[in-house]
């Protein structure tokens, strides 16, 4: 079974509702996919390396990603992992 890691920052009721609907839709459309949803404050590099796919959801603040999501990239992903992710996402 494949694993999809969803790192979703949902600080408000509206964004929490979006997170819930995305999760429900993914689970209803896929029977052989293990879906893990984590807040960017609790996700780590090992989570990414164990996953077969990655979905990142964040709010937008002044044309930039939310601070919690940026913190995840800045502090929890080493340059090497970021390069692997970039190549994987672009390919």
Short mmCIF file of C-alpha atoms in Angstrom, two decimals:
data_model
loop_
_atom_site.label_atom_id
_atom_site.label_comp_id
_atom_site.label_asym_id
_atom_site.label_seq_id
_atom_site.Cartn_x
_atom_site.Cartn_y
_atom_site.Cartn_z
CA UNK A 1 0.00 0.00 0.00
CA UNK A 2 1.30 3.44 -0.94
CA UNK A 3 1.45 6.28 1.57
CA UNK A 4 0.51 9.89 0.89
CA UNK A 5 1.76 12.40 3.45
CA UNK A 6 -0.38 15.53 3.64
CA UNK A 7 1.25 18.40 5.50
CA UNK A 8 -1.56 20.88 5.95
CA UNK A 9 -1.57 24.14 7.89
CA UNK A 10 -5.15 24.97 8.82
CA UNK A 11 -5.22 27.72 11.46
CA UNK A 12 -8.88 28.74 11.07
CA UNK A 13 -12.27 27.05 10.99
CA UNK A 14 -12.53 27.59 7.23
CA UNK A 15 -9.13 26.10 6.46
CA UNK A 16 -9.84 23.22 8.84
CA UNK A 17 -12.99 22.54 6.83
CA UNK A 18 -10.94 22.48 3.62
CA UNK A 19 -8.49 20.04 5.24
CA UNK A 20 -11.40 17.81 6.31
CA UNK A 21 -13.01 17.84 2.84
CA UNK A 22 -9.71 17.08 1.08
CA UNK A 23 -9.11 14.19 3.47
CA UNK A 24 -12.61 12.81 2.98
CA UNK A 25 -12.33 13.04 -0.81
CA UNK A 26 -8.94 11.34 -0.91
CA UNK A 27 -10.16 8.52 1.33
CA UNK A 28 -13.36 8.02 -0.67
CA UNK A 29 -11.54 7.95 -4.03
CA UNK A 30 -8.69 5.65 -3.07
CA UNK A 31 -8.92 2.26 -1.44
CA UNK A 32 -5.25 1.30 -1.54
CA UNK A 33 -3.72 4.54 -0.27
CA UNK A 34 -2.63 5.15 3.30
CA UNK A 35 -3.24 8.86 3.97
CA UNK A 36 -1.36 10.56 6.79
CA UNK A 37 -2.27 14.14 7.64
CA UNK A 38 0.11 16.17 9.77
CA UNK A 39 0.40 19.74 10.89
CA UNK A 40 3.69 21.33 9.76
CA UNK A 41 4.68 21.77 13.41
CA UNK A 42 4.60 17.98 13.93
CA UNK A 43 5.84 16.66 10.57
CA UNK A 44 9.51 15.84 10.18
CA UNK A 45 12.06 14.69 7.64
CA UNK A 46 11.54 11.00 8.44
CA UNK A 47 7.82 11.35 7.63
CA UNK A 48 8.70 12.65 4.16
CA UNK A 49 11.25 9.94 3.48
CA UNK A 50 8.77 7.21 4.44
CA UNK A 51 6.01 8.58 2.19
CA UNK A 52 5.47 7.71 -1.46
CA UNK A 53 3.82 11.05 -2.16
CA UNK A 54 3.56 14.49 -0.62
CA UNK A 55 0.75 17.02 -0.61
CA UNK A 56 1.34 20.39 1.05
CA UNK A 57 -1.57 22.65 1.92
CA UNK A 58 -1.06 26.11 3.34
CA UNK A 59 -2.70 29.46 3.61
CA UNK A 60 -1.35 32.40 1.67
CA UNK A 61 -0.19 35.54 3.45
CA UNK A 62 0.88 38.52 1.34
CA UNK A 63 1.82 36.31 -1.61
CA UNK A 64 3.83 33.92 0.54
CA UNK A 65 3.16 30.63 2.30
CA UNK A 66 2.05 30.69 5.93
CA UNK A 67 4.72 30.99 8.58
CA UNK A 68 4.11 27.48 9.93
CA UNK A 69 4.69 25.96 6.49
CA UNK A 70 7.76 28.12 5.87
CA UNK A 71 9.11 27.07 9.27
CA UNK A 72 8.65 23.44 8.22
CA UNK A 73 10.77 23.99 5.12
CA UNK A 74 13.36 26.17 6.85
CA UNK A 75 13.94 24.16 9.99
CA UNK A 76 12.93 20.56 9.35
CA UNK A 77 14.08 19.87 5.83
CA UNK A 78 17.80 19.79 5.22
CA UNK A 79 19.18 21.09 1.93
CA UNK A 80 19.73 17.54 0.72
CA UNK A 81 16.14 16.50 1.39
CA UNK A 82 14.87 19.69 -0.22
CA UNK A 83 16.89 18.92 -3.35
CA UNK A 84 15.47 15.39 -3.47
CA UNK A 85 11.95 16.74 -3.04
CA UNK A 86 12.48 19.38 -5.71
CA UNK A 87 13.74 16.83 -8.22
CA UNK A 88 10.91 14.48 -7.29
CA UNK A 89 8.23 17.17 -7.64
CA UNK A 90 9.59 18.48 -10.93
CA UNK A 91 10.10 15.08 -12.53
#
